[in-house]
Amino acid sequence: MNGTFRSILIGSVALAGALMPPAVQADERKQLAFETIDRNAGEMAAISDSIFFFGEPGMQEFESTKLLKGTLEAAGFRVELGGAGMPTNLWAEWGSGRPKIAIVTEIDALPSGSQTPLAFDHAPLVPGAPGHMEGHNTHGGVASVAAFAVKQAMQRFNIPGTVAISFGPAEEQIASRPFIVRAGYFKDVDAVILLHIRETLATGYGVQNYAAISSIFTFHGKTAHGAVNPWDGKDAVDAVELMDIGFDKLREHLRPTYRAHRTITVGGIQPNIIPDTGQIWWFVRDASMPAAKTTYDKLLKIAEGAALMTGTTYDVKYAASAWPQLASKTIAEAIQKNIDTVGMPKWSEEEQKFARDFQKSAGRPEVGLRTTPAALGERQQSTSSNDSGDVTWVVPAGLMTFPASVPGIEYHEWHAAVTPVSSISHKGQVAGAKVLAASIIDLLTSPELVQKARAEFEVESKKTPYFSLLPPDAKPPVDLNKAEMEKFRPDMRKFYLNNTPRFN
Ligand SMILES: [Zn+2]
């Protein structure tokens, strides 16, 4: 990328605050937070844009967390990097004691997501490299500036308590939150807000998505010549096939809500060698974790049967798990009020045209950018999973999304990496940070709100008591994406922005 292009992208940021509708808000504390966010809109974009070009997938968020640590420490936050056994797990906080309110979000990119910003054709910055095709880069700026704005309000108005941020590694592999929960980070937290990019300002309540369990089954047999003495062999890939067939026989007897998918990760060597190793990686999902666990326990029995039939042995390695997100109605109502106060960004005609042209080129409906926030309501449960779900069963949780994506452009494809550093994204981040900061101020300053959220949580969470899927000896998969990053990082470095954001 050349310098001119970069300055256009960054240059559009300064206007973002000025273009927001004037916030009608009697609350001086929120007003101060909003002013702080407007004043730091450029710094927020600098963080989010930097993280975009770092493009680091799960467990490899080294440059991203280094930037966030430096920025937050310079702003007065205490920052811990490397907790719960993960080098890129970042926890930051300011203040002391209760109430303690935490933002829960993530900053990881996706494999093969590299893309040139604002280009309508598939043009990777570095071919094959990872990149931000879900816009998690924006979470870094929004969470940091919102927390800083809350800190400024807490200092000015003597608001007691603590504001915290949890940047969990490897959300895309649902790999870290069970470990962060197990390490006890949320034991003294009164409420959390889960933050995610989307195409509008929105919140919601109820059970939001699916439980998932991911495990890798490795079968061990004995090699032999496929023609000369096959009777001496024990075929580990036969066991893999039988496990697959066995589960297909089970499908008829599962609840209609289940999902199960697999990939064969080790499938033999060559036909005339009876393979001594076979491996199959499974995801099992359902609308609740107990339901997913019931199916998973049956899968374990099928593995046992497959081993018995083939005379092989096997081991099971826990890979990841996620509870569905349980979102609080009480906190959603508080967030919605702030959404209504802040309102959607005022998009320019140029931005609307860009969005429509982009939608057209991607073959999506040419609806432009959303101009109204979503109404509050119970959202339909989706079948995807996010490991932040585990957090929501141990502490009352609100969730919110902010408008930094183009409608119709789905995540996990390169199109979604076209706009995360655009002025559309920057304006959406400003709106998101304001709603987030105002909602945290509500939780810090209203004991009734926190108590009501707690009472609701006690009822809702007890309907499905939380249990951890982590085996006692499970360790975080810290080498995830390591080889990929070692391969691509030298070429990706050329695009680093070398920013040093400092809040004021
Ligand atoms: Zn995400």
mmCIF file with all atom_site columns, N, CA and C in Angstrom, residues 112-165:
data_model
loop_
_atom_site.group_PDB
_atom_site.id
_atom_site.type_symbol
_atom_site.label_atom_id
_atom_site.label_alt_id
_atom_site.label_comp_id
_atom_site.label_asym_id
_atom_site.label_entity_id
_atom_site.label_seq_id
_atom_site.pdbx_PDB_ins_code
_atom_site.Cartn_x
_atom_site.Cartn_y
_atom_site.Cartn_z
_atom_site.occupancy
_atom_site.B_iso_or_equiv
_atom_site.pdbx_formal_charge
_atom_site.auth_seq_id
_atom_site.auth_comp_id
_atom_site.auth_asym_id
_atom_site.auth_atom_id
_atom_site.pdbx_PDB_model_num
ATOM 1   N N  . SER A 1 112 ? -6.048  -17.093 5.644  1.00 0.00 ? 112 SER A N  1
ATOM 2   C CA . SER A 1 112 ? -6.307  -16.761 4.233  1.00 0.00 ? 112 SER A CA 1
ATOM 3   C C  . SER A 1 112 ? -7.231  -15.552 4.054  1.00 0.00 ? 112 SER A C  1
ATOM 4   N N  . GLY A 1 113 ? -7.277  -14.672 5.030  1.00 0.00 ? 113 GLY A N  1
ATOM 5   C CA . GLY A 1 113 ? -8.177  -13.513 4.943  1.00 0.00 ? 113 GLY A CA 1
ATOM 6   C C  . GLY A 1 113 ? -7.537  -12.241 4.426  1.00 0.00 ? 113 GLY A C  1
ATOM 7   N N  . SER A 1 114 ? -6.319  -12.325 3.954  1.00 0.00 ? 114 SER A N  1
ATOM 8   C CA . SER A 1 114 ? -5.613  -11.112 3.511  1.00 0.00 ? 114 SER A CA 1
ATOM 9   C C  . SER A 1 114 ? -6.346  -10.453 2.341  1.00 0.00 ? 114 SER A C  1
ATOM 10  N N  . GLN A 1 115 ? -6.506  -9.135  2.411  1.00 0.00 ? 115 GLN A N  1
ATOM 11  C CA . GLN A 1 115 ? -7.220  -8.414  1.357  1.00 0.00 ? 115 GLN A CA 1
ATOM 12  C C  . GLN A 1 115 ? -6.821  -6.943  1.376  1.00 0.00 ? 115 GLN A C  1
ATOM 13  N N  . THR A 1 116 ? -6.727  -6.339  0.196  1.00 0.00 ? 116 THR A N  1
ATOM 14  C CA . THR A 1 116 ? -6.456  -4.909  0.095  1.00 0.00 ? 116 THR A CA 1
ATOM 15  C C  . THR A 1 116 ? -7.712  -4.125  0.450  1.00 0.00 ? 116 THR A C  1
ATOM 16  N N  . PRO A 1 117 ? -7.637  -3.228  1.424  1.00 0.00 ? 117 PRO A N  1
ATOM 17  C CA . PRO A 1 117 ? -8.823  -2.451  1.795  1.00 0.00 ? 117 PRO A CA 1
ATOM 18  C C  . PRO A 1 117 ? -9.386  -1.679  0.602  1.00 0.00 ? 117 PRO A C  1
ATOM 19  N N  . LEU A 1 118 ? -10.685 -1.577  0.546  1.00 0.00 ? 118 LEU A N  1
ATOM 20  C CA . LEU A 1 118 ? -11.457 -0.803  -0.431 1.00 0.00 ? 118 LEU A CA 1
ATOM 21  C C  . LEU A 1 118 ? -11.430 -1.371  -1.859 1.00 0.00 ? 118 LEU A C  1
ATOM 22  N N  . ALA A 1 119 ? -10.710 -2.481  -2.083 1.00 0.00 ? 119 ALA A N  1
ATOM 23  C CA . ALA A 1 119 ? -10.682 -3.090  -3.419 1.00 0.00 ? 119 ALA A CA 1
ATOM 24  C C  . ALA A 1 119 ? -11.882 -4.013  -3.583 1.00 0.00 ? 119 ALA A C  1
ATOM 25  N N  . PHE A 1 120 ? -12.590 -3.911  -4.701 1.00 0.00 ? 120 PHE A N  1
ATOM 26  C CA . PHE A 1 120 ? -13.786 -4.723  -4.939 1.00 0.00 ? 120 PHE A CA 1
ATOM 27  C C  . PHE A 1 120 ? -13.462 -6.095  -5.529 1.00 0.00 ? 120 PHE A C  1
ATOM 28  N N  . ASP A 1 121 ? -12.223 -6.270  -5.974 1.00 0.00 ? 121 ASP A N  1
ATOM 29  C CA . ASP A 1 121 ? -11.835 -7.597  -6.454 1.00 0.00 ? 121 ASP A CA 1
ATOM 30  C C  . ASP A 1 121 ? -10.973 -8.265  -5.392 1.00 0.00 ? 121 ASP A C  1
ATOM 31  N N  . HIS A 1 122 ? -10.834 -9.586  -5.493 1.00 0.00 ? 122 HIS A N  1
ATOM 32  C CA . HIS A 1 122 ? -10.037 -10.298 -4.495 1.00 0.00 ? 122 HIS A CA 1
ATOM 33  C C  . HIS A 1 122 ? -8.567  -9.993  -4.732 1.00 0.00 ? 122 HIS A C  1
ATOM 34  N N  . ALA A 1 123 ? -7.998  -9.173  -3.860 1.00 0.00 ? 123 ALA A N  1
ATOM 35  C CA . ALA A 1 123 ? -6.619  -8.721  -4.015 1.00 0.00 ? 123 ALA A CA 1
ATOM 36  C C  . ALA A 1 123 ? -5.910  -8.806  -2.668 1.00 0.00 ? 123 ALA A C  1
ATOM 37  N N  . PRO A 1 124 ? -5.387  -9.993  -2.326 1.00 0.00 ? 124 PRO A N  1
ATOM 38  C CA . PRO A 1 124 ? -4.710  -10.128 -1.031 1.00 0.00 ? 124 PRO A CA 1
ATOM 39  C C  . PRO A 1 124 ? -3.505  -9.187  -0.934 1.00 0.00 ? 124 PRO A C  1
ATOM 40  N N  . LEU A 1 125 ? -3.294  -8.598  0.224  1.00 0.00 ? 125 LEU A N  1
ATOM 41  C CA . LEU A 1 125 ? -2.073  -7.810  0.448  1.00 0.00 ? 125 LEU A CA 1
ATOM 42  C C  . LEU A 1 125 ? -0.875  -8.743  0.346  1.00 0.00 ? 125 LEU A C  1
ATOM 43  N N  . VAL A 1 126 ? -1.021  -9.920  0.974  1.00 0.00 ? 126 VAL A N  1
ATOM 44  C CA . VAL A 1 126 ? -0.004  -10.977 0.898  1.00 0.00 ? 126 VAL A CA 1
ATOM 45  C C  . VAL A 1 126 ? -0.756  -12.270 0.557  1.00 0.00 ? 126 VAL A C  1
ATOM 46  N N  . PRO A 1 127 ? -0.563  -12.808 -0.659 1.00 0.00 ? 127 PRO A N  1
ATOM 47  C CA . PRO A 1 127 ? -1.339  -13.992 -1.055 1.00 0.00 ? 127 PRO A CA 1
ATOM 48  C C  . PRO A 1 127 ? -1.204  -15.142 -0.048 1.00 0.00 ? 127 PRO A C  1
ATOM 49  N N  . GLY A 1 128 ? -2.358  -15.680 0.350  1.00 0.00 ? 128 GLY A N  1
ATOM 50  C CA . GLY A 1 128 ? -2.378  -16.822 1.265  1.00 0.00 ? 128 GLY A CA 1
ATOM 51  C C  . GLY A 1 128 ? -2.304  -16.456 2.734  1.00 0.00 ? 128 GLY A C  1
ATOM 52  N N  . ALA A 1 129 ? -1.983  -15.198 3.030  1.00 0.00 ? 129 ALA A N  1
ATOM 53  C CA . ALA A 1 129 ? -1.767  -14.799 4.427  1.00 0.00 ? 129 ALA A CA 1
ATOM 54  C C  . ALA A 1 129 ? -3.095  -14.612 5.164  1.00 0.00 ? 129 ALA A C  1
ATOM 55  N N  . PRO A 1 130 ? -3.057  -14.668 6.487  1.00 0.00 ? 130 PRO A N  1
ATOM 56  C CA . PRO A 1 130 ? -4.279  -14.405 7.255  1.00 0.00 ? 130 PRO A CA 1
ATOM 57  C C  . PRO A 1 130 ? -4.679  -12.934 7.180  1.00 0.00 ? 130 PRO A C  1
ATOM 58  N N  . GLY A 1 131 ? -5.916  -12.665 7.567  1.00 0.00 ? 131 GLY A N  1
ATOM 59  C CA . GLY A 1 131 ? -6.391  -11.283 7.545  1.00 0.00 ? 131 GLY A CA 1
ATOM 60  C C  . GLY A 1 131 ? -7.736  -11.144 8.220  1.00 0.00 ? 131 GLY A C  1
ATOM 61  N N  . HIS A 1 132 ? -8.152  -9.881  8.376  1.00 0.00 ? 132 HIS A N  1
ATOM 62  C CA . HIS A 1 132 ? -9.360  -9.592  9.159  1.00 0.00 ? 132 HIS A CA 1
ATOM 63  C C  . HIS A 1 132 ? -10.623 -9.613  8.314  1.00 0.00 ? 132 HIS A C  1
ATOM 64  N N  . MET A 1 133 ? -11.114 -10.809 7.992  1.00 0.00 ? 133 MET A N  1
ATOM 65  C CA . MET A 1 133 ? -12.371 -10.895 7.255  1.00 0.00 ? 133 MET A CA 1
ATOM 66  C C  . MET A 1 133 ? -13.552 -11.152 8.195  1.00 0.00 ? 133 MET A C  1
ATOM 67  N N  . GLU A 1 134 ? -13.426 -10.658 9.433  1.00 0.00 ? 134 GLU A N  1
ATOM 68  C CA . GLU A 1 134 ? -14.606 -10.546 10.294 1.00 0.00 ? 134 GLU A CA 1
ATOM 69  C C  . GLU A 1 134 ? -14.557 -9.222  11.058 1.00 0.00 ? 134 GLU A C  1
ATOM 70  N N  . GLY A 1 135 ? -13.543 -8.412  10.775 1.00 0.00 ? 135 GLY A N  1
ATOM 71  C CA . GLY A 1 135 ? -13.482 -7.082  11.387 1.00 0.00 ? 135 GLY A CA 1
ATOM 72  C C  . GLY A 1 135 ? -13.186 -7.059  12.874 1.00 0.00 ? 135 GLY A C  1
ATOM 73  N N  . HIS A 1 136 ? -12.619 -8.146  13.419 1.00 0.00 ? 136 HIS A N  1
ATOM 74  C CA . HIS A 1 136 ? -12.280 -8.141  14.844 1.00 0.00 ? 136 HIS A CA 1
ATOM 75  C C  . HIS A 1 136 ? -11.256 -7.051  15.183 1.00 0.00 ? 136 HIS A C  1
ATOM 76  N N  . ASN A 1 137 ? -10.556 -6.541  14.163 1.00 0.00 ? 137 ASN A N  1
ATOM 77  C CA . ASN A 1 137 ? -9.601  -5.457  14.415 1.00 0.00 ? 137 ASN A CA 1
ATOM 78  C C  . ASN A 1 137 ? -10.291 -4.243  15.038 1.00 0.00 ? 137 ASN A C  1
ATOM 79  N N  . THR A 1 138 ? -11.565 -4.024  14.661 1.00 0.00 ? 138 THR A N  1
ATOM 80  C CA . THR A 1 138 ? -12.279 -2.850  15.171 1.00 0.00 ? 138 THR A CA 1
ATOM 81  C C  . THR A 1 138 ? -12.569 -2.975  16.669 1.00 0.00 ? 138 THR A C  1
ATOM 82  N N  . HIS A 1 139 ? -12.633 -4.214  17.168 1.00 0.00 ? 139 HIS A N  1
ATOM 83  C CA . HIS A 1 139 ? -12.934 -4.418  18.593 1.00 0.00 ? 139 HIS A CA 1
ATOM 84  C C  . HIS A 1 139 ? -11.848 -3.795  19.472 1.00 0.00 ? 139 HIS A C  1
ATOM 85  N N  . GLY A 1 140 ? -10.608 -3.843  18.988 1.00 0.00 ? 140 GLY A N  1
ATOM 86  C CA . GLY A 1 140 ? -9.496  -3.316  19.785 1.00 0.00 ? 140 GLY A CA 1
ATOM 87  C C  . GLY A 1 140 ? -9.652  -1.831  20.055 1.00 0.00 ? 140 GLY A C  1
ATOM 88  N N  . GLY A 1 141 ? -9.971  -1.066  19.009 1.00 0.00 ? 141 GLY A N  1
ATOM 89  C CA . GLY A 1 141 ? -10.127 0.380   19.169 1.00 0.00 ? 141 GLY A CA 1
ATOM 90  C C  . GLY A 1 141 ? -11.350 0.734   19.995 1.00 0.00 ? 141 GLY A C  1
ATOM 91  N N  . VAL A 1 142 ? -12.480 0.105   19.683 1.00 0.00 ? 142 VAL A N  1
ATOM 92  C CA . VAL A 1 142 ? -13.736 0.444   20.367 1.00 0.00 ? 142 VAL A CA 1
ATOM 93  C C  . VAL A 1 142 ? -13.635 0.144   21.864 1.00 0.00 ? 142 VAL A C  1
ATOM 94  N N  . ALA A 1 143 ? -13.149 -1.048  22.214 1.00 0.00 ? 143 ALA A N  1
ATOM 95  C CA . ALA A 1 143 ? -13.072 -1.427  23.629 1.00 0.00 ? 143 ALA A CA 1
ATOM 96  C C  . ALA A 1 143 ? -12.116 -0.507  24.386 1.00 0.00 ? 143 ALA A C  1
ATOM 97  N N  . SER A 1 144 ? -10.963 -0.224  23.782 1.00 0.00 ? 144 SER A N  1
ATOM 98  C CA . SER A 1 144 ? -9.942  0.582   24.478 1.00 0.00 ? 144 SER A CA 1
ATOM 99  C C  . SER A 1 144 ? -10.416 2.012   24.703 1.00 0.00 ? 144 SER A C  1
ATOM 100 N N  . VAL A 1 145 ? -10.950 2.633   23.656 1.00 0.00 ? 145 VAL A N  1
ATOM 101 C CA . VAL A 1 145 ? -11.372 4.036   23.803 1.00 0.00 ? 145 VAL A CA 1
ATOM 102 C C  . VAL A 1 145 ? -12.598 4.136   24.717 1.00 0.00 ? 145 VAL A C  1
ATOM 103 N N  . ALA A 1 146 ? -13.511 3.173   24.623 1.00 0.00 ? 146 ALA A N  1
ATOM 104 C CA . ALA A 1 146 ? -14.680 3.196   25.518 1.00 0.00 ? 146 ALA A CA 1
ATOM 105 C C  . ALA A 1 146 ? -14.229 3.077   26.970 1.00 0.00 ? 146 ALA A C  1
ATOM 106 N N  . ALA A 1 147 ? -13.307 2.161   27.247 1.00 0.00 ? 147 ALA A N  1
ATOM 107 C CA . ALA A 1 147 ? -12.827 1.988   28.624 1.00 0.00 ? 147 ALA A CA 1
ATOM 108 C C  . ALA A 1 147 ? -12.117 3.257   29.102 1.00 0.00 ? 147 ALA A C  1
ATOM 109 N N  . PHE A 1 148 ? -11.343 3.870   28.214 1.00 0.00 ? 148 PHE A N  1
ATOM 110 C CA . PHE A 1 148 ? -10.663 5.115   28.584 1.00 0.00 ? 148 PHE A CA 1
ATOM 111 C C  . PHE A 1 148 ? -11.677 6.225   28.879 1.00 0.00 ? 148 PHE A C  1
ATOM 112 N N  . ALA A 1 149 ? -12.713 6.309   28.067 1.00 0.00 ? 149 ALA A N  1
ATOM 113 C CA . ALA A 1 149 ? -13.751 7.337   28.287 1.00 0.00 ? 149 ALA A CA 1
ATOM 114 C C  . ALA A 1 149 ? -14.459 7.109   29.621 1.00 0.00 ? 149 ALA A C  1
ATOM 115 N N  . VAL A 1 150 ? -14.688 5.853   29.960 1.00 0.00 ? 150 VAL A N  1
ATOM 116 C CA . VAL A 1 150 ? -15.309 5.527   31.256 1.00 0.00 ? 150 VAL A CA 1
ATOM 117 C C  . VAL A 1 150 ? -14.377 5.951   32.384 1.00 0.00 ? 150 VAL A C  1
ATOM 118 N N  . LYS A 1 151 ? -13.097 5.658   32.214 1.00 0.00 ? 151 LYS A N  1
ATOM 119 C CA . LYS A 1 151 ? -12.099 6.061   33.230 1.00 0.00 ? 151 LYS A CA 1
ATOM 120 C C  . LYS A 1 151 ? -12.125 7.573   33.436 1.00 0.00 ? 151 LYS A C  1
ATOM 121 N N  . GLN A 1 152 ? -12.179 8.328   32.350 1.00 0.00 ? 152 GLN A N  1
ATOM 122 C CA . GLN A 1 152 ? -12.204 9.793   32.472 1.00 0.00 ? 152 GLN A CA 1
ATOM 123 C C  . GLN A 1 152 ? -13.433 10.249  33.268 1.00 0.00 ? 152 GLN A C  1
ATOM 124 N N  . ALA A 1 153 ? -14.574 9.619   32.981 1.00 0.00 ? 153 ALA A N  1
ATOM 125 C CA . ALA A 1 153 ? -15.809 9.975   33.703 1.00 0.00 ? 153 ALA A CA 1
ATOM 126 C C  . ALA A 1 153 ? -15.712 9.554   35.176 1.00 0.00 ? 153 ALA A C  1
ATOM 127 N N  . MET A 1 154 ? -15.130 8.393   35.418 1.00 0.00 ? 154 MET A N  1
ATOM 128 C CA . MET A 1 154 ? -14.982 7.911   36.801 1.00 0.00 ? 154 MET A CA 1
ATOM 129 C C  . MET A 1 154 ? -14.106 8.872   37.609 1.00 0.00 ? 154 MET A C  1
ATOM 130 N N  . GLN A 1 155 ? -13.038 9.345   36.971 1.00 0.00 ? 155 GLN A N  1
ATOM 131 C CA . GLN A 1 155 ? -12.129 10.262  37.674 1.00 0.00 ? 155 GLN A CA 1
ATOM 132 C C  . GLN A 1 155 ? -12.792 11.603  37.938 1.00 0.00 ? 155 GLN A C  1
ATOM 133 N N  . ARG A 1 156 ? -13.430 12.146  36.929 1.00 0.00 ? 156 ARG A N  1
ATOM 134 C CA . ARG A 1 156 ? -14.030 13.486  37.053 1.00 0.00 ? 156 ARG A CA 1
ATOM 135 C C  . ARG A 1 156 ? -15.172 13.484  38.063 1.00 0.00 ? 156 ARG A C  1
ATOM 136 N N  . PHE A 1 157 ? -15.978 12.431  38.058 1.00 0.00 ? 157 PHE A N  1
ATOM 137 C CA . PHE A 1 157 ? -17.187 12.424  38.890 1.00 0.00 ? 157 PHE A CA 1
ATOM 138 C C  . PHE A 1 157 ? -17.081 11.473  40.089 1.00 0.00 ? 157 PHE A C  1
ATOM 139 N N  . ASN A 1 158 ? -15.851 11.057  40.409 1.00 0.00 ? 158 ASN A N  1
ATOM 140 C CA . ASN A 1 158 ? -15.619 10.176  41.568 1.00 0.00 ? 158 ASN A CA 1
ATOM 141 C C  . ASN A 1 158 ? -16.535 8.957   41.574 1.00 0.00 ? 158 ASN A C  1
ATOM 142 N N  . ILE A 1 159 ? -16.609 8.285   40.457 1.00 0.00 ? 159 ILE A N  1
ATOM 143 C CA . ILE A 1 159 ? -17.429 7.058   40.375 1.00 0.00 ? 159 ILE A CA 1
ATOM 144 C C  . ILE A 1 159 ? -16.578 5.895   40.893 1.00 0.00 ? 159 ILE A C  1
ATOM 145 N N  . PRO A 1 160 ? -17.035 5.186   41.920 1.00 0.00 ? 160 PRO A N  1
ATOM 146 C CA . PRO A 1 160 ? -16.234 4.072   42.428 1.00 0.00 ? 160 PRO A CA 1
ATOM 147 C C  . PRO A 1 160 ? -16.368 2.830   41.554 1.00 0.00 ? 160 PRO A C  1
ATOM 148 N N  . GLY A 1 161 ? -15.389 1.934   41.670 1.00 0.00 ? 161 GLY A N  1
ATOM 149 C CA . GLY A 1 161 ? -15.453 0.658   40.951 1.00 0.00 ? 161 GLY A CA 1
ATOM 150 C C  . GLY A 1 161 ? -14.293 0.471   39.989 1.00 0.00 ? 161 GLY A C  1
ATOM 151 N N  . THR A 1 162 ? -14.461 -0.535  39.129 1.00 0.00 ? 162 THR A N  1
ATOM 152 C CA . THR A 1 162 ? -13.386 -0.930  38.207 1.00 0.00 ? 162 THR A CA 1
ATOM 153 C C  . THR A 1 162 ? -13.965 -1.152  36.817 1.00 0.00 ? 162 THR A C  1
ATOM 154 N N  . VAL A 1 163 ? -13.250 -0.650  35.817 1.00 0.00 ? 163 VAL A N  1
ATOM 155 C CA . VAL A 1 163 ? -13.607 -0.961  34.427 1.00 0.00 ? 163 VAL A CA 1
ATOM 156 C C  . VAL A 1 163 ? -12.497 -1.855  33.859 1.00 0.00 ? 163 VAL A C  1
ATOM 157 N N  . ALA A 1 164 ? -12.887 -2.943  33.222 1.00 0.00 ? 164 ALA A N  1
ATOM 158 C CA . ALA A 1 164 ? -11.896 -3.918  32.743 1.00 0.00 ? 164 ALA A CA 1
ATOM 159 C C  . ALA A 1 164 ? -12.168 -4.283  31.283 1.00 0.00 ? 164 ALA A C  1
ATOM 160 N N  . ILE A 1 165 ? -11.125 -4.759  30.612 1.00 0.00 ? 165 ILE A N  1
ATOM 161 C CA . ILE A 1 165 ? -11.284 -5.297  29.251 1.00 0.00 ? 165 ILE A CA 1
ATOM 162 C C  . ILE A 1 165 ? -10.623 -6.671  29.209 1.00 0.00 ? 165 ILE A C  1
#
